[in-house]
PDB file of C-alpha atoms and ligand atoms in Angstrom:
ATOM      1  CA  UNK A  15      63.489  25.174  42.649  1.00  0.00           C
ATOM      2  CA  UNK A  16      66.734  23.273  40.974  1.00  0.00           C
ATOM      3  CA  UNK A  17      70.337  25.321  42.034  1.00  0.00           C
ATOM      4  CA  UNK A  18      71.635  26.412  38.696  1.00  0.00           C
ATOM      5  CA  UNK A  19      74.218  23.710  38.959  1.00  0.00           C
ATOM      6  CA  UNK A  20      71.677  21.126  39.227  1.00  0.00           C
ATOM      7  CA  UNK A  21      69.992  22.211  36.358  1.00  0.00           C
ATOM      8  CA  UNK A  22      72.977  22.323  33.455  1.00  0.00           C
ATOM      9  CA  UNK A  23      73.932  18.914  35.513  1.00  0.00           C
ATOM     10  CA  UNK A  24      70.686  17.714  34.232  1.00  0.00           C
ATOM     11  CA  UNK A  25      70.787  19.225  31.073  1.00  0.00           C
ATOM     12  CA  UNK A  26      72.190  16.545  29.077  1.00  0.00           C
ATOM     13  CA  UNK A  27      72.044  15.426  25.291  1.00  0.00           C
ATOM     14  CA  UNK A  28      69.210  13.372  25.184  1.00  0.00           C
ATOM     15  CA  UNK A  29      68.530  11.716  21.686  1.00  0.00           C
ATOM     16  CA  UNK A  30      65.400   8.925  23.256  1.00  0.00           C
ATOM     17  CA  UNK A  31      62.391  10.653  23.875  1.00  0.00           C
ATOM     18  CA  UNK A  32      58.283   9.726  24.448  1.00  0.00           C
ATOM     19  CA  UNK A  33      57.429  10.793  21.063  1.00  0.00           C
ATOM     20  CA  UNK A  34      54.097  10.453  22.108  1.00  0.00           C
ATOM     21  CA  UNK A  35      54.348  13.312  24.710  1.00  0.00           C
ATOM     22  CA  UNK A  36      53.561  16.118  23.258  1.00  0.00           C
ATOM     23  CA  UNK A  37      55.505  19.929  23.496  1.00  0.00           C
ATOM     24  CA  UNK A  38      52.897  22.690  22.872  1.00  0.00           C
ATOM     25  CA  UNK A  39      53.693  26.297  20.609  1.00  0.00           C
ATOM     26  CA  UNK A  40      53.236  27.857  24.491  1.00  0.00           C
ATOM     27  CA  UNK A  41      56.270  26.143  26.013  1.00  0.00           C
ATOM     28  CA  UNK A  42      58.083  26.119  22.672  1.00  0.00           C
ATOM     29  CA  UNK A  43      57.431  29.603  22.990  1.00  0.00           C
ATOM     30  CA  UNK A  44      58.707  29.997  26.540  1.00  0.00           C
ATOM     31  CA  UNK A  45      62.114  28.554  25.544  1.00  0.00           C
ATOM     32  CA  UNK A  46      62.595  31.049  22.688  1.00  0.00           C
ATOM     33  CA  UNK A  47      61.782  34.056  25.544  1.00  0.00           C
ATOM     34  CA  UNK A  48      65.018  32.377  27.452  1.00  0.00           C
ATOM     35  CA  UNK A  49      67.092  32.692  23.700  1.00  0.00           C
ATOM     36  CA  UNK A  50      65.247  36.388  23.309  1.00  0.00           C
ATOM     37  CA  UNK A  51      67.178  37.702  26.954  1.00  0.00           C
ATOM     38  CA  UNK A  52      70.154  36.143  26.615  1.00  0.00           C
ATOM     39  CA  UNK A  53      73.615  38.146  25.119  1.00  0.00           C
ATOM     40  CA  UNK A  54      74.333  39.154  21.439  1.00  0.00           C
ATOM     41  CA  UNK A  55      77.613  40.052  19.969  1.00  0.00           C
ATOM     42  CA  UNK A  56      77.108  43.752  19.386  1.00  0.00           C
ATOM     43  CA  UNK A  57      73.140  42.959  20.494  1.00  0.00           C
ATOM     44  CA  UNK A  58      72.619  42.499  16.699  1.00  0.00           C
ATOM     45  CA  UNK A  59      70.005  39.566  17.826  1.00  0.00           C
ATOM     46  CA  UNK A  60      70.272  37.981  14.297  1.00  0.00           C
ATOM     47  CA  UNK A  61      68.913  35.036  14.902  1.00  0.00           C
ATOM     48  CA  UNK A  62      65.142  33.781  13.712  1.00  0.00           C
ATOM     49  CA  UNK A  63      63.528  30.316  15.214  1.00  0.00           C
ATOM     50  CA  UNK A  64      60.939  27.952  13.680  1.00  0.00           C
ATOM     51  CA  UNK A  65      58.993  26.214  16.105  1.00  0.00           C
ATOM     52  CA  UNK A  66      58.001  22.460  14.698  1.00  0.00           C
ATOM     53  CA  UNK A  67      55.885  19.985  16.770  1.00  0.00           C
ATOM     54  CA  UNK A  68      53.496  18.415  14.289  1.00  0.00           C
ATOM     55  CA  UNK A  69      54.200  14.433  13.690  1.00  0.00           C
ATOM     56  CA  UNK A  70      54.003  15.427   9.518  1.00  0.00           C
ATOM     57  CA  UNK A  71      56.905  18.200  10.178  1.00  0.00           C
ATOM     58  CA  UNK A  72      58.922  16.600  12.655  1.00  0.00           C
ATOM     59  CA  UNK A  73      59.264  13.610  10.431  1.00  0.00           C
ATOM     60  CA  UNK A  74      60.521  15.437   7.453  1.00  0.00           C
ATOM     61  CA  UNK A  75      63.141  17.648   9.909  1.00  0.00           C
ATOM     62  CA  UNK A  76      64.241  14.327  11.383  1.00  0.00           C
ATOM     63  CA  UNK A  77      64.996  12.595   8.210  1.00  0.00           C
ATOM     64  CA  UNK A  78      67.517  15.471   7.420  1.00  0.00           C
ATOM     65  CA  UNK A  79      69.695  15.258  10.825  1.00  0.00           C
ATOM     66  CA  UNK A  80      72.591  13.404  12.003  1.00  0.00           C
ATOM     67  CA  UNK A  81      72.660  11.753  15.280  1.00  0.00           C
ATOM     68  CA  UNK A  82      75.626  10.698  17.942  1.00  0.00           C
ATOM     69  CA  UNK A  83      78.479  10.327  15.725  1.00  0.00           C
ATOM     70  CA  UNK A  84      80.285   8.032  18.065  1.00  0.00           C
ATOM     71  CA  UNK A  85      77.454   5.353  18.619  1.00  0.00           C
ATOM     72  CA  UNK A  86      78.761   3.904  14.981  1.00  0.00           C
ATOM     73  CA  UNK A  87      76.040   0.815  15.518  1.00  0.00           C
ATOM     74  CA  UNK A  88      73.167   3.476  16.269  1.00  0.00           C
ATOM     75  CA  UNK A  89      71.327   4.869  13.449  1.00  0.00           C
ATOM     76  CA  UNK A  90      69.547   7.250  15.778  1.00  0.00           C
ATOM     77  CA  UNK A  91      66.304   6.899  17.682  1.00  0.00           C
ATOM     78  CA  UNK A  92      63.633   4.832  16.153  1.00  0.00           C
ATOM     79  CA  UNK A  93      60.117   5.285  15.516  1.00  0.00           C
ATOM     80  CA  UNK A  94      58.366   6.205  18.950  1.00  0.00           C
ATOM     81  CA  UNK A  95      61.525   7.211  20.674  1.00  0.00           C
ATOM     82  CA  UNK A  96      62.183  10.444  18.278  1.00  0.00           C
ATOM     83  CA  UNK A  97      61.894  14.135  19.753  1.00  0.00           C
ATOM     84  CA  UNK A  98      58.285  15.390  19.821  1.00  0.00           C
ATOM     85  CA  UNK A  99      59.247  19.356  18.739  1.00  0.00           C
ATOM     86  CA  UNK A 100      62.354  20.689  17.274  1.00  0.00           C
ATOM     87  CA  UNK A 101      63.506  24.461  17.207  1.00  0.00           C
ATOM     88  CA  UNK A 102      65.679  24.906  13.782  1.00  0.00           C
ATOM     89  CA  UNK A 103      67.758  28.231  14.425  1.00  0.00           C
ATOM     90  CA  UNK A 104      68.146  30.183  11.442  1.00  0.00           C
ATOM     91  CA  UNK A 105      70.757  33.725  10.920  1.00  0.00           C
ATOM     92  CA  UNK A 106      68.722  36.467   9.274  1.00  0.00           C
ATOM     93  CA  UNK A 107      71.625  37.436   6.834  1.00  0.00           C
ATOM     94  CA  UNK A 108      70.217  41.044   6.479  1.00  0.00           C
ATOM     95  CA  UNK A 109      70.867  41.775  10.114  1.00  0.00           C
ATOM     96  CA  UNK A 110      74.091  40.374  10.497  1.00  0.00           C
ATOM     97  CA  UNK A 111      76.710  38.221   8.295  1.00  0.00           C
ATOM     98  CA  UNK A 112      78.224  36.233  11.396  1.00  0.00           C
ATOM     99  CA  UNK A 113      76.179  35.142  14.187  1.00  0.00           C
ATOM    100  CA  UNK A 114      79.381  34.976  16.226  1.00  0.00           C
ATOM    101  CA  UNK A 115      78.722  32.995  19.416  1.00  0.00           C
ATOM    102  CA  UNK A 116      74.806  34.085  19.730  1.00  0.00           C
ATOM    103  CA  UNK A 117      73.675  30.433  18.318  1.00  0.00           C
ATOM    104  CA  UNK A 118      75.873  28.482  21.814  1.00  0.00           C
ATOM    105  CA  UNK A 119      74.427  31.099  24.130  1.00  0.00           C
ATOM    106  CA  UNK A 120      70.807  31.177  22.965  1.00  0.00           C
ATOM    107  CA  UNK A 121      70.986  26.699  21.949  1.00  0.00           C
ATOM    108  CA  UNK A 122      72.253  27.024  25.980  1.00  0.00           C
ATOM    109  CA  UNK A 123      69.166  28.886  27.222  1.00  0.00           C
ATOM    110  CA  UNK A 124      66.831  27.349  25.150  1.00  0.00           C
ATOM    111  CA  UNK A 125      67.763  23.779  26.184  1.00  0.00           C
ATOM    112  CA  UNK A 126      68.002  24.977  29.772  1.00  0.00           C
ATOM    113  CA  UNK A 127      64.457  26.126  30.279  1.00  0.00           C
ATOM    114  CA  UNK A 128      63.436  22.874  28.273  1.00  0.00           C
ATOM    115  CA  UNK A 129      64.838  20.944  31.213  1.00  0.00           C
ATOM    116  CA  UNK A 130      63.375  22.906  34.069  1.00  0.00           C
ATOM    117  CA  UNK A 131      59.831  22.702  31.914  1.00  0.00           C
ATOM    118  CA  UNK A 132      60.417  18.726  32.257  1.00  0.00           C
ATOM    119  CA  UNK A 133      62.087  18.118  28.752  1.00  0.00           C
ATOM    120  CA  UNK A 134      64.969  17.570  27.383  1.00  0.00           C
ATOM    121  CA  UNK A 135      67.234  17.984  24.205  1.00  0.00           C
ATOM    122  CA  UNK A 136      69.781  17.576  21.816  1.00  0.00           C
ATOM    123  CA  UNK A 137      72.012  19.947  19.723  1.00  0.00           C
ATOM    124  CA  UNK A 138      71.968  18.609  16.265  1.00  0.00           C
ATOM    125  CA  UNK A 139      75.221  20.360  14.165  1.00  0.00           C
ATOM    126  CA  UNK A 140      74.928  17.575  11.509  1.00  0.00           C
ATOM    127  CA  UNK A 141      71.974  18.003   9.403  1.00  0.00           C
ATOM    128  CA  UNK A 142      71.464  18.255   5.716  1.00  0.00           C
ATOM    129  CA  UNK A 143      71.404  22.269   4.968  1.00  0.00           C
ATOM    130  CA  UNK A 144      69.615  22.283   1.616  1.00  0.00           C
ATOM    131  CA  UNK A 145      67.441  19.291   2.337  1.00  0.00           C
ATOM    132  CA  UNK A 146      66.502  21.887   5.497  1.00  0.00           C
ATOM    133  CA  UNK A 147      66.103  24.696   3.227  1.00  0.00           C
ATOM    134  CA  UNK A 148      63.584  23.010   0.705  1.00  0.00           C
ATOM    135  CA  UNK A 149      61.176  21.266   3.871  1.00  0.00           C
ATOM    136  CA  UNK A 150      61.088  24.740   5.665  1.00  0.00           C
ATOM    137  CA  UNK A 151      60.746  27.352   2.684  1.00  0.00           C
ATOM    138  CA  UNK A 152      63.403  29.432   3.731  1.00  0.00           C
ATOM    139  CA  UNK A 153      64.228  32.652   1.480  1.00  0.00           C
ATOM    140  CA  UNK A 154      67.731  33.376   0.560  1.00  0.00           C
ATOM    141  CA  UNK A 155      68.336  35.879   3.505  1.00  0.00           C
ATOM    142  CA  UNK A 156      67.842  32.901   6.359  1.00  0.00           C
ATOM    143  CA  UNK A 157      70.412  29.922   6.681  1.00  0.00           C
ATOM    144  CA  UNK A 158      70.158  27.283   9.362  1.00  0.00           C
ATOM    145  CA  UNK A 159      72.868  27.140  11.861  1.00  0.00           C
ATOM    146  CA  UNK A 160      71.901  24.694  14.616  1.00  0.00           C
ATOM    147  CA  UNK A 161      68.599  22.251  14.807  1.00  0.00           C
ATOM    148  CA  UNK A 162      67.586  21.795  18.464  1.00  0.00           C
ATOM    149  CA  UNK A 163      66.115  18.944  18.959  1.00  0.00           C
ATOM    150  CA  UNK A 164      63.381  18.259  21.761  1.00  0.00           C
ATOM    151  CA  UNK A 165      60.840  15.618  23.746  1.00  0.00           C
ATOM    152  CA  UNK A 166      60.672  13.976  27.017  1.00  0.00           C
ATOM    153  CA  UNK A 167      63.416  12.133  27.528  1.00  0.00           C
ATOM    154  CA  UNK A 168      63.375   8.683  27.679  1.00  0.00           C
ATOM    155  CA  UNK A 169      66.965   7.610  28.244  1.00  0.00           C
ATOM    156  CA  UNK A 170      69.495   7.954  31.449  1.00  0.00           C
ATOM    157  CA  UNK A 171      72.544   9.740  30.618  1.00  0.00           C
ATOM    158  CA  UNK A 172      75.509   9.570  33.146  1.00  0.00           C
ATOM    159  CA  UNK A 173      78.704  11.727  33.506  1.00  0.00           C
ATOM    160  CA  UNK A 174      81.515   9.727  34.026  1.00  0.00           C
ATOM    161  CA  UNK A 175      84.840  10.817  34.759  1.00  0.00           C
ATOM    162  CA  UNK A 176      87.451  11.412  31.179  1.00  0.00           C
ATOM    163  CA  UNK A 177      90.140   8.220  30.509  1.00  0.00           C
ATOM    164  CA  UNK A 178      92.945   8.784  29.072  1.00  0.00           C
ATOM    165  CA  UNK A 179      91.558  11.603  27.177  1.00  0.00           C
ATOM    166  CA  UNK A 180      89.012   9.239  25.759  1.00  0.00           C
ATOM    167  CA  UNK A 181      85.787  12.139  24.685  1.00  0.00           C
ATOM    168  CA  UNK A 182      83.919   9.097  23.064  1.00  0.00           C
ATOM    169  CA  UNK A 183      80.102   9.066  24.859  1.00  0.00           C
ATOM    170  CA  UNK A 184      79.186   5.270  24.698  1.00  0.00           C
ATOM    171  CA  UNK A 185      76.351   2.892  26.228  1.00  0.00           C
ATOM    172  CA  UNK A 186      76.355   0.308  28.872  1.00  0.00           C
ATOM    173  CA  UNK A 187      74.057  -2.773  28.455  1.00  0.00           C
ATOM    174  CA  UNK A 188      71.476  -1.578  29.963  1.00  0.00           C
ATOM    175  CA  UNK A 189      71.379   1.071  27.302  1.00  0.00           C
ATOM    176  CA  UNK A 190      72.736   3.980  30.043  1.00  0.00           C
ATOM    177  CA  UNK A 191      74.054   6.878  28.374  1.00  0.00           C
ATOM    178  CA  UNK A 192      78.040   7.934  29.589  1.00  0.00           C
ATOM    179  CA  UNK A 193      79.587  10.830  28.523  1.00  0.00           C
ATOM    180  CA  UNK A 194      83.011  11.337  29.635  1.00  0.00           C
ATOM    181  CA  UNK A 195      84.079  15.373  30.808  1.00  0.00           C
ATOM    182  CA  UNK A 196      87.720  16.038  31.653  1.00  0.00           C
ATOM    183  CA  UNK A 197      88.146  16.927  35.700  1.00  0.00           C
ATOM    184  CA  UNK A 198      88.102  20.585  36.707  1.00  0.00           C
ATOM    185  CA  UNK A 199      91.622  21.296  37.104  1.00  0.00           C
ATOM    186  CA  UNK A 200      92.197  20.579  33.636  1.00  0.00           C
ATOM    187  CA  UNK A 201      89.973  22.841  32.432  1.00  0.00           C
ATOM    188  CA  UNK A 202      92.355  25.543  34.700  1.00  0.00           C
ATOM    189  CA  UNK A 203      95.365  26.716  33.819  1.00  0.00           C
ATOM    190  CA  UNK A 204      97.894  27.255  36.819  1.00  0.00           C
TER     191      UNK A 204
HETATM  192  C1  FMN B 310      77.278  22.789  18.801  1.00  0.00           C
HETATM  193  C2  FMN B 310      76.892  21.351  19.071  1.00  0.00           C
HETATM  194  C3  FMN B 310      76.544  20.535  18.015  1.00  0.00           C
HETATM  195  C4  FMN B 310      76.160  19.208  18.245  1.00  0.00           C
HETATM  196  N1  FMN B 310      75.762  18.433  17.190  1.00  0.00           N
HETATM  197  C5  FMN B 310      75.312  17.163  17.433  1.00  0.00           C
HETATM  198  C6  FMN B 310      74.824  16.379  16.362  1.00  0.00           C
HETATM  199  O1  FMN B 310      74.828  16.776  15.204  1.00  0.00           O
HETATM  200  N2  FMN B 310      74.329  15.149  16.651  1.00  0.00           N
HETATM  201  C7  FMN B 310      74.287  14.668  17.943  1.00  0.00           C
HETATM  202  O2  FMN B 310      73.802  13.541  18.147  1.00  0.00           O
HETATM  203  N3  FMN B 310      74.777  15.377  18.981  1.00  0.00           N
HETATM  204  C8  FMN B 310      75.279  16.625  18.756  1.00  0.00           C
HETATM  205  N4  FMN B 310      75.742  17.392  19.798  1.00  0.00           N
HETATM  206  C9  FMN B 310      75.728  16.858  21.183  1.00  0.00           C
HETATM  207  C10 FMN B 310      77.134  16.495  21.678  1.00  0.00           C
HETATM  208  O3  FMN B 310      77.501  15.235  21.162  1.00  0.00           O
HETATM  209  C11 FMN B 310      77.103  16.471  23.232  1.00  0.00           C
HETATM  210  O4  FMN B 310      76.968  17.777  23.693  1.00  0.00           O
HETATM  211  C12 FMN B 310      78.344  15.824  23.843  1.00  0.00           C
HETATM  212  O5  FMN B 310      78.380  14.456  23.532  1.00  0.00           O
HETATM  213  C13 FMN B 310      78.387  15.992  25.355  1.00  0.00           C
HETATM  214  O6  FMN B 310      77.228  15.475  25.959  1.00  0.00           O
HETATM  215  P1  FMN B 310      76.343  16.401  26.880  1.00  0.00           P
HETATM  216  O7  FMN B 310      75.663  17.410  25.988  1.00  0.00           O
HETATM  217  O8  FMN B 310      75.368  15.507  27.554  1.00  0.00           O
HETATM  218  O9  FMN B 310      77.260  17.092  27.836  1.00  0.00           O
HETATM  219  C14 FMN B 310      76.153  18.701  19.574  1.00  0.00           C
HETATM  220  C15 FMN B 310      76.515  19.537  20.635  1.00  0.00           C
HETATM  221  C16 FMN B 310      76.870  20.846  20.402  1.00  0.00           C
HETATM  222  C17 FMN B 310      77.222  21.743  21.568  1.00  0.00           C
END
């Protein structure tokens, strides 16, 4: 059993996957159970999830995201190395107009309980809303507020310590994934 600790230490952005391995409905389903206990602003619970881990839908979800800003030279993954599910979180506008800060806490769970099931994820903020809106069907009432993106990774991603307040992630040579975080006093005030 991981310590906590262990586990968001591990629970990285990954963005390289085994496309090949496949996630099934039952552990896509398991993650959305972590989202389902986790807090609500006023316990409205307005968000909705679809599930996606079929090659033809995956496809048409991945050509509407946006991946690792920084990496200007990296187009995102290619063909064989893209995520093997996605969960596209969606606010039900008829239970609530804000989803406050539900969408961090439940992206948080979800991605945790991907890890200890053996995968691994991304947050994707930069997609293509109405593109989004046309491939999924979505009525009027649901909007899509974060894409989570998932497989088994297939990258190494380091934490390195912050430079000179430098937040730019980069890659080494031998393709190794660093992303900086500032030290723990700074994140402490007095
Ligand atoms: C709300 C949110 C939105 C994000 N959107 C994107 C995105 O659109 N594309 C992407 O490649 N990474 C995205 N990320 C991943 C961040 O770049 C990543 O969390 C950051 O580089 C730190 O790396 P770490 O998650 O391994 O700690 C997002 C992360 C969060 C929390």
């Amino acid at each position: 059993m991981m310590k906590l600790i262990e586990l968001i230490h591990k629970n990285r952005s990954y963005r390289r996957f085994y496309q090949e391995h496949a996630i099934s409905m039952d552990d896509l389903r398991t993650m959305i159970e972590a989202a389902r206990l986790s807090g609500s602003g006023r316990n409205l619970q307005p968000l909705k999830h679809i599930l996606s881990n079929t090659p033809a839908l995956n496809a048409q979800i991945f050509e509407s995201l946006g991946w690792a800003g920084y990496l200007t030279d990296w187009a995102g993954p290619v063909e064989g190395e893209r995520p093997s599910a996605y969960i596209v979180q969606l606010l039900d506008a008829s239970i609530a107009a804000t989803p406050y800060f539900d969408p961090g806490i439940c992206a948080q769970s979800i991605l945790l309980q991907a890890v200890e099931l053996g995968y691994g994820g991304c947050m994707i903020g930069s997609f293509k809303p109405d593109a989004l809106r046309t491939i999924l069907g979505l009525p009027e009432s649901l909007t899509v507020v974060l894409v989570i993106a998932l497989g088994k990774p297939k990258e190494e991603v380091v934490i390195d310590p912050m430079v000179n307040g430098d937040v730019k992630y980069w890659r080494d040579e031998q393709q190794v994934h660093h992303v900086p975080k500032r030290g723990l006093d700074e994140l402490i005030i007095g």
